[in-house]
Short mmCIF file of C-alpha atoms and ligand atoms in Angstrom, two decimals:
data_model
loop_
_atom_site.label_atom_id
_atom_site.label_comp_id
_atom_site.label_asym_id
_atom_site.label_seq_id
_atom_site.Cartn_x
_atom_site.Cartn_y
_atom_site.Cartn_z
CA UNK J 338 -8.90 -0.11 -63.27
CA UNK J 339 -11.57 -0.49 -60.60
CA UNK J 340 -15.23 -0.07 -61.21
CA UNK J 341 -17.47 1.86 -58.80
CA UNK J 342 -19.25 -1.25 -57.56
CA UNK J 343 -16.07 -2.90 -56.59
CA UNK J 344 -14.94 0.20 -54.67
CA UNK J 345 -18.31 0.40 -52.91
CA UNK J 346 -18.25 -3.26 -52.07
CA UNK J 347 -14.74 -3.13 -50.69
CA UNK J 348 -15.59 -0.04 -48.62
CA UNK J 349 -18.60 -1.87 -47.24
CA UNK J 350 -16.44 -4.86 -46.37
CA UNK J 351 -14.03 -2.56 -44.54
CA UNK J 352 -16.87 -0.90 -42.64
CA UNK J 353 -18.37 -4.24 -41.63
CA UNK J 354 -14.95 -5.45 -40.60
CA UNK J 355 -14.44 -2.31 -38.48
CA UNK J 356 -17.84 -2.67 -36.82
CA UNK J 357 -17.08 -6.31 -36.12
CA UNK J 358 -13.65 -5.43 -34.79
CA UNK J 359 -15.10 -2.78 -32.46
CA UNK J 360 -17.97 -5.00 -31.36
CA UNK J 361 -15.80 -7.99 -30.62
CA UNK J 362 -12.72 -6.19 -29.42
CA UNK J 363 -12.13 -7.62 -25.96
CA UNK J 364 -12.24 -4.87 -23.33
CA UNK J 365 -9.32 -6.56 -21.66
CA UNK J 366 -7.00 -5.58 -24.52
CA UNK J 367 -5.98 -2.54 -22.54
CA UNK J 368 -6.46 -1.21 -19.05
CA UNK J 369 -5.96 2.50 -19.62
CA UNK J 370 -5.31 4.98 -22.39
CA UNK J 371 -3.41 8.24 -22.50
CA UNK J 372 -1.41 10.63 -24.67
CA UNK J 373 2.37 10.81 -24.94
CA UNK J 374 3.20 14.16 -23.37
CA UNK J 375 6.70 15.00 -24.60
CA UNK J 376 7.87 17.56 -27.19
CA UNK J 377 10.02 15.06 -29.09
CA UNK J 378 9.75 11.32 -28.52
CA UNK J 379 9.47 8.90 -25.63
CA UNK J 380 11.61 5.79 -25.34
CA UNK J 381 9.92 2.40 -25.23
CA UNK J 382 11.99 0.02 -23.14
CA UNK J 383 12.21 -3.73 -22.83
CA UNK J 384 11.79 -3.64 -19.05
CA UNK J 385 10.14 -1.18 -16.61
CA UNK J 386 13.42 0.57 -15.81
CA UNK J 387 15.38 3.58 -17.07
CA UNK J 388 18.36 1.30 -17.51
CA UNK J 389 16.53 -1.15 -19.77
CA UNK J 390 17.25 -1.45 -23.49
CA UNK J 391 15.33 0.98 -25.75
CA UNK J 392 13.29 -1.03 -28.24
CA UNK J 393 11.56 1.88 -29.94
CA UNK J 394 10.09 5.35 -29.62
CA UNK J 395 6.62 6.92 -29.44
CA UNK J 396 6.09 10.44 -30.75
CA UNK J 397 4.79 13.29 -28.59
CA UNK J 398 1.01 13.70 -28.97
CA UNK J 399 0.56 10.06 -29.94
CA UNK J 400 -2.28 8.15 -28.24
CA UNK J 401 -1.25 5.03 -26.40
CA UNK J 402 -3.04 2.08 -24.83
CA UNK J 403 -1.58 0.85 -21.59
CA UNK J 404 -2.10 -2.76 -20.58
CA UNK J 405 -0.91 -2.39 -17.03
CA UNK J 406 0.50 0.39 -14.86
CA UNK J 407 2.93 -0.45 -12.13
CA UNK J 408 5.23 1.86 -10.21
CA UNK J 409 5.02 4.62 -12.82
CA UNK J 410 5.74 2.28 -15.73
CA UNK J 411 3.08 1.50 -18.31
CA UNK J 412 3.23 -1.84 -20.11
CA UNK J 413 2.31 -1.48 -23.78
CA UNK J 414 2.13 -3.61 -26.87
CA UNK J 415 4.82 -2.20 -29.17
CA UNK J 416 4.19 -3.72 -32.58
CA UNK J 417 3.58 -7.13 -31.05
CA UNK J 418 6.44 -6.79 -28.59
CA UNK J 419 6.10 -6.14 -24.85
CA UNK J 420 7.37 -2.63 -24.09
CA UNK J 421 7.42 -0.21 -21.17
CA UNK J 422 7.07 3.57 -21.05
CA UNK J 423 7.47 5.95 -18.15
CA UNK J 424 3.97 7.07 -17.09
CA UNK J 425 5.49 10.40 -16.03
CA UNK J 426 5.30 11.37 -19.72
CA UNK J 427 1.77 10.14 -20.37
CA UNK J 428 -1.06 12.61 -19.85
CA UNK J 429 -4.85 12.31 -19.80
CA UNK J 430 -4.72 8.75 -18.49
CA UNK J 431 -8.17 7.15 -18.41
CA UNK J 432 -8.93 3.62 -17.41
CA UNK J 433 -10.57 1.46 -20.04
CA UNK J 434 -13.92 1.38 -18.23
CA UNK J 435 -14.37 5.15 -18.32
CA UNK J 436 -12.79 5.42 -21.78
CA UNK J 437 -15.28 2.89 -23.14
CA UNK J 438 -18.38 2.98 -20.93
CA UNK J 439 -20.29 0.58 -23.20
CA UNK J 440 -17.97 -2.32 -22.53
CA UNK J 441 -17.97 -2.12 -18.72
CA UNK J 442 -19.75 -5.44 -18.48
CA UNK J 443 -17.07 -7.09 -20.58
CA UNK J 444 -14.43 -5.55 -18.37
CA UNK J 445 -15.81 -7.61 -15.48
CA UNK J 446 -14.50 -10.74 -17.17
CA UNK J 447 -11.22 -9.06 -17.97
CA UNK J 448 -8.18 -10.36 -16.19
CA UNK J 449 -6.08 -7.35 -17.18
CA UNK J 450 -6.31 -5.59 -13.82
CA UNK J 451 -5.27 -1.98 -13.46
CA UNK J 452 -3.21 -0.99 -10.48
CA UNK J 453 -4.99 1.62 -8.39
CA UNK J 454 -3.92 3.54 -5.32
CA UNK J 455 -5.98 4.51 -2.34
CA UNK J 456 -6.16 8.28 -1.88
CA UNK J 457 -7.88 9.10 1.36
CA UNK J 458 -7.14 11.08 4.51
CA UNK J 459 -7.79 8.30 6.98
CA UNK J 460 -8.85 4.91 5.69
CA UNK J 461 -11.03 3.53 2.94
CA UNK J 462 -13.65 0.87 3.63
CA UNK J 463 -13.80 -2.23 1.43
CA UNK J 464 -17.37 -3.49 1.16
CA UNK J 465 -19.05 -6.74 0.21
CA UNK J 466 -21.19 -5.04 -2.46
CA UNK J 467 -20.98 -1.81 -4.51
CA UNK J 468 -23.05 0.40 -2.20
CA UNK J 469 -22.48 2.41 0.97
CA UNK J 470 -24.77 0.26 3.08
CA UNK J 471 -22.94 -2.98 2.31
CA UNK J 472 -20.91 -4.61 5.08
CA UNK J 473 -17.29 -3.50 5.53
CA UNK J 474 -14.77 -6.33 5.23
CA UNK J 475 -11.53 -4.40 5.69
CA UNK J 476 -10.10 -0.92 5.45
CA UNK J 477 -7.22 0.33 3.33
CA UNK J 478 -4.82 3.11 4.14
CA UNK J 479 -3.73 6.02 1.95
CA UNK J 480 -1.27 5.13 -0.80
CA UNK J 481 -2.01 1.41 -0.60
CA UNK J 482 -2.03 -0.36 -3.96
CA UNK J 483 -5.02 -2.42 -5.11
CA UNK J 484 -5.78 -4.30 -8.33
CA UNK J 485 -8.87 -2.94 -10.02
CA UNK J 486 -10.82 -5.87 -11.45
CA UNK J 487 -13.67 -3.81 -12.85
CA UNK J 488 -15.39 -0.46 -12.48
CA UNK J 489 -19.12 0.14 -12.60
CA UNK J 490 -21.20 3.11 -11.48
CA UNK J 491 -18.22 4.66 -9.71
CA UNK J 492 -17.56 1.51 -7.69
CA UNK J 493 -14.44 -0.52 -8.29
CA UNK J 494 -14.22 -4.20 -7.62
CA UNK J 495 -10.71 -4.53 -6.21
CA UNK J 496 -8.38 -7.26 -5.13
CA UNK J 497 -6.16 -6.74 -2.13
CA UNK J 498 -4.18 -9.37 -0.23
CA UNK J 499 -6.14 -12.10 -2.02
CA UNK J 500 -9.53 -10.68 -0.97
CA UNK J 501 -12.04 -9.12 -3.33
CA UNK J 502 -14.38 -6.30 -2.40
CA UNK J 503 -15.81 -2.99 -3.52
CA UNK J 504 -14.53 0.53 -2.97
CA UNK J 505 -15.78 3.93 -4.12
CA UNK J 506 -13.77 5.21 -7.10
CA UNK J 507 -13.84 8.65 -5.45
CA UNK J 508 -10.89 7.46 -3.39
CA UNK J 509 -8.91 5.54 -5.99
CA UNK J 510 -6.37 6.99 -8.37
CA UNK J 511 -4.44 5.11 -11.04
CA UNK J 512 -1.39 7.29 -10.57
CA UNK J 513 1.05 6.40 -7.83
CA UNK J 514 2.41 9.97 -7.99
CA UNK J 515 -0.99 11.45 -7.31
CA UNK J 516 -1.52 9.14 -4.35
CA UNK J 517 1.71 10.31 -2.81
CA UNK J 518 0.22 13.82 -2.60
CA UNK J 519 -1.03 12.50 0.64
CA UNK J 520 -3.74 14.05 2.70
CA UNK J 521 -2.41 12.17 5.69
CA UNK J 522 -1.71 14.18 8.83
CA UNK J 523 1.57 12.23 8.98
CA UNK J 524 2.89 13.80 5.78
CA UNK J 525 6.14 15.58 6.56
CA UNK J 526 6.23 14.35 10.17
CA UNK J 527 9.42 12.75 11.46
CA UNK J 528 8.58 9.43 13.07
CA UNK J 529 11.03 7.06 14.72
CA UNK J 530 10.25 3.37 14.34
CA UNK J 531 12.21 1.34 16.85
CA UNK J 532 12.37 -2.40 16.24
CA UNK J 533 13.17 -3.85 19.66
CA UNK J 534 16.36 -5.83 20.38
CA UNK J 535 18.61 -6.99 17.51
CA UNK J 536 22.01 -8.61 17.01
CA UNK J 537 23.29 -10.32 20.17
CA UNK J 538 20.06 -9.33 21.93
CA UNK J 539 17.44 -11.72 20.56
CA UNK J 540 14.65 -10.50 22.85
CA UNK J 541 12.07 -13.07 23.91
CA UNK J 542 12.63 -16.52 22.47
CA UNK J 543 9.75 -18.43 20.93
CA UNK J 544 9.62 -22.01 19.78
CA UNK J 545 10.22 -21.08 16.15
CA UNK J 546 11.60 -17.56 16.10
CA UNK J 547 13.13 -14.73 18.08
CA UNK J 548 11.33 -11.55 19.07
CA UNK J 549 14.02 -9.49 17.30
CA UNK J 550 13.14 -10.96 13.87
CA UNK J 551 9.36 -10.59 14.01
CA UNK J 552 9.51 -7.02 15.34
CA UNK J 553 11.96 -6.06 12.59
CA UNK J 554 9.54 -7.38 9.94
CA UNK J 555 6.68 -5.39 11.47
CA UNK J 556 8.89 -2.28 11.77
CA UNK J 557 9.91 -2.46 8.09
CA UNK J 558 6.26 -2.80 7.06
CA UNK J 559 5.34 0.21 9.21
CA UNK J 560 8.21 2.15 7.61
CA UNK J 561 6.90 1.41 4.12
CA UNK J 562 3.34 2.41 5.02
CA UNK J 563 4.47 5.62 6.71
CA UNK J 564 6.71 6.57 3.79
CA UNK J 565 3.76 5.98 1.45
CA UNK J 566 1.93 8.60 3.50
CA UNK J 567 4.79 11.06 3.08
CA UNK J 568 6.23 10.71 6.58
CA UNK J 569 9.95 11.00 7.20
CA UNK J 570 10.79 7.71 8.94
CA UNK J 571 13.86 7.09 11.04
CA UNK J 572 14.61 3.45 11.78
CA UNK J 573 16.74 2.78 14.84
CA UNK J 574 17.71 -0.42 13.04
CA UNK J 575 16.70 -1.86 9.67
CA UNK J 576 18.65 -5.09 9.94
CA UNK J 577 19.76 -7.53 12.62
CA UNK J 578 22.05 -5.03 14.34
CA UNK J 579 22.55 -4.52 18.07
CA UNK J 580 21.67 -0.93 19.01
CA UNK J 581 22.02 0.30 22.61
CA UNK J 582 18.86 1.66 24.24
CA UNK J 583 20.48 5.07 24.83
CA UNK J 584 21.45 5.25 21.15
CA UNK J 585 17.84 4.65 20.10
CA UNK J 586 16.58 7.57 22.19
CA UNK J 587 19.50 9.74 21.06
CA UNK J 588 18.64 9.10 17.40
CA UNK J 589 15.09 10.30 18.04
CA UNK J 590 16.25 13.39 19.94
CA UNK J 591 18.84 14.35 17.31
CA UNK J 592 16.16 14.17 14.59
CA UNK J 593 13.69 16.22 16.68
CA UNK J 594 11.18 13.47 15.93
CA UNK J 595 7.44 14.03 16.36
CA UNK J 596 6.83 10.54 17.67
CA UNK J 597 8.77 7.50 18.82
CA UNK J 598 7.24 4.06 18.44
CA UNK J 599 9.02 1.03 19.82
CA UNK J 600 7.82 -2.39 18.62
CA UNK J 601 8.16 -5.48 20.80
CA UNK J 602 6.63 -8.88 21.51
CA UNK J 603 5.65 -9.97 24.96
CA UNK J 604 6.47 -13.18 26.81
CA UNK J 605 4.95 -14.97 29.77
CA UNK J 606 5.74 -18.08 31.76
CA UNK J 607 2.07 -18.97 31.32
CA UNK J 608 1.41 -20.28 27.82
CA UNK J 609 -2.24 -19.19 27.79
CA UNK J 610 -1.48 -15.50 28.23
CA UNK J 611 -2.03 -13.56 24.98
CA UNK J 612 -3.05 -10.16 23.64
CA UNK J 613 -1.82 -6.71 22.77
CA UNK J 614 -0.82 -3.82 25.00
CA UNK J 615 0.82 -0.42 24.57
CA UNK J 616 3.05 1.29 27.13
CA UNK J 617 3.68 4.99 27.48
CA UNK J 618 6.03 7.09 29.58
CA UNK J 619 3.97 9.12 32.05
CA UNK J 620 5.27 12.56 31.01
CA UNK J 621 1.99 14.16 29.89
CA UNK J 622 -1.21 13.69 27.98
CA UNK J 623 0.44 13.30 24.59
CA UNK J 624 2.01 9.89 25.17
CA UNK J 625 -1.15 8.64 26.91
CA UNK J 626 -3.33 9.65 23.94
CA UNK J 627 -0.86 8.25 21.45
CA UNK J 628 -0.79 4.95 23.34
CA UNK J 629 -4.58 4.70 23.32
CA UNK J 630 -5.07 5.53 19.61
CA UNK J 631 -2.39 2.98 18.66
CA UNK J 632 -3.83 0.38 21.03
CA UNK J 633 -7.37 0.84 19.60
CA UNK J 634 -6.14 0.49 16.03
CA UNK J 635 -3.95 -2.52 16.81
CA UNK J 636 -6.90 -4.29 18.40
CA UNK J 637 -9.21 -3.51 15.48
CA UNK J 638 -6.61 -4.67 12.94
CA UNK J 639 -5.40 -7.78 14.78
CA UNK J 640 -8.57 -8.85 16.55
CA UNK J 641 -6.35 -9.73 19.51
CA UNK J 642 -7.16 -9.57 23.21
CA UNK J 643 -7.16 -5.94 24.41
CA UNK J 644 -4.79 -5.73 27.38
CA UNK J 645 -5.06 -1.94 27.40
CA UNK J 646 -2.45 0.76 27.86
CA UNK J 647 -0.12 1.21 30.82
CA UNK J 648 2.46 3.67 32.07
CA UNK J 649 6.00 2.26 32.16
CA UNK J 650 9.45 3.55 32.99
CA UNK J 651 11.31 1.97 30.08
CA UNK J 652 14.65 3.50 29.07
CA UNK J 653 13.65 4.16 25.43
CA UNK J 654 10.50 5.95 26.57
CA UNK J 655 12.11 7.89 29.41
CA UNK J 656 15.06 9.20 27.38
CA UNK J 657 13.06 10.20 24.32
CA UNK J 658 11.96 13.83 24.05
CA UNK J 659 9.20 13.04 21.53
CA UNK J 660 5.94 11.47 22.72
CA UNK J 661 6.97 7.85 23.00
CA UNK J 662 5.14 4.55 23.17
CA UNK J 663 6.13 0.91 23.23
CA UNK J 664 3.76 -1.58 21.62
CA UNK J 665 3.77 -5.22 22.68
CA UNK J 666 2.09 -6.66 19.61
CA UNK J 667 1.45 -10.11 21.02
CA UNK J 668 2.85 -12.98 23.09
CA UNK J 669 5.59 -15.08 21.52
CA UNK J 670 4.96 -17.65 24.27
CA UNK J 671 1.33 -18.22 23.21
CA UNK J 672 1.28 -20.79 20.41
CA UNK J 673 -1.68 -19.34 18.51
CA UNK J 674 -0.41 -15.77 18.72
CA UNK J 675 3.14 -16.82 17.84
CA UNK J 676 1.83 -18.63 14.76
CA UNK J 677 0.01 -15.44 13.70
CA UNK J 678 3.04 -13.28 14.39
CA UNK J 679 5.07 -15.33 11.93
CA UNK J 680 2.74 -14.56 9.03
CA UNK J 681 3.23 -11.72 6.62
CA UNK J 682 -0.45 -10.75 6.76
CA UNK J 683 -0.56 -10.49 10.57
CA UNK J 684 2.67 -8.49 10.58
CA UNK J 685 1.16 -6.19 7.94
CA UNK J 686 -1.96 -5.72 10.09
CA UNK J 687 0.20 -4.87 13.08
CA UNK J 688 2.03 -2.26 10.99
CA UNK J 689 -1.31 -0.89 9.76
CA UNK J 690 -2.62 -0.71 13.33
CA UNK J 691 0.39 1.35 14.40
CA UNK J 692 0.20 3.66 11.37
CA UNK J 693 -3.55 4.22 11.72
CA UNK J 694 -3.07 4.80 15.42
CA UNK J 695 -0.56 7.56 14.67
CA UNK J 696 -2.91 9.09 12.09
CA UNK J 697 -5.86 8.94 14.47
CA UNK J 698 -3.78 10.73 17.09
CA UNK J 699 -3.40 13.73 14.77
CA UNK J 700 -7.07 13.91 13.82
ZN1 ZN Y 1638 11.10 -6.80 23.71
#
């Protein structure tokens, strides 16, 4: 039998313990919270895949804390075991900062970053400080993934490509699905990305690599970015295959493509020559405008020498019904530019320059 004092004392101990637990609960223990939105139960899996082993179930209506969200899979702590649930069946997802506004400061020290996605019509500026007058360090395109380090006063400190900066939370969503409801003018457009050369045709030959390899890497990155924006991308090649010039144009014509973008590297007998230029087929204003918006965006992304746009009678441009351009990203024969062209980050910037150029054209 328990006496009243003992009951009171034990209740008090529980209350103190709860207060202590709440006060000292690290904000990093979860990144987001939500509710299981299924009528029966939702499988918890060992890996973020529908084919992974089911380690347990969560009931519909149950609240859940998500440690990390990646590609529609939420990582959770399932009775001390790492588990994954499909975020498609989780509703009312809130990140930990907005769910628990009093612990935002703590969240700054948290290393449990939430994945966020840029949701913006054109591009989103990353700034050095959390205010609109701070300097812009880079810009992100729609659908691009960032790691949210912390959120305060509607500004997120984000990490992207190893750099940290601040973006307005107005343009960040934590749902990849939502981000794919793109506001991009390229959504639904059919765009041909033509990686120059391939197979037996190596293109220009640099000291360390062939033109055909670097342009394929850039083309694949452009494809990914465009598909993130909801564009329908046709690749004239997506591996080291030889494709005839006539075939490339025919692929574009058969698909009734809206735009054709050929990606190449330049070469010169003079080592010092470097920079970026875009060619267009002189068949009207469309290709000229497209060439200039892509050129401008390539220059702003790459910081390379602006060699301007020029008309050219290239086979792929002449035989393509869609507005067609050919971008010479840089010179494989210039050692500094060639070194840049080999890096993943420079290739990504080239892809971004092309994609933003296409978007700008439609705005
Ligand atoms: Zn070429």
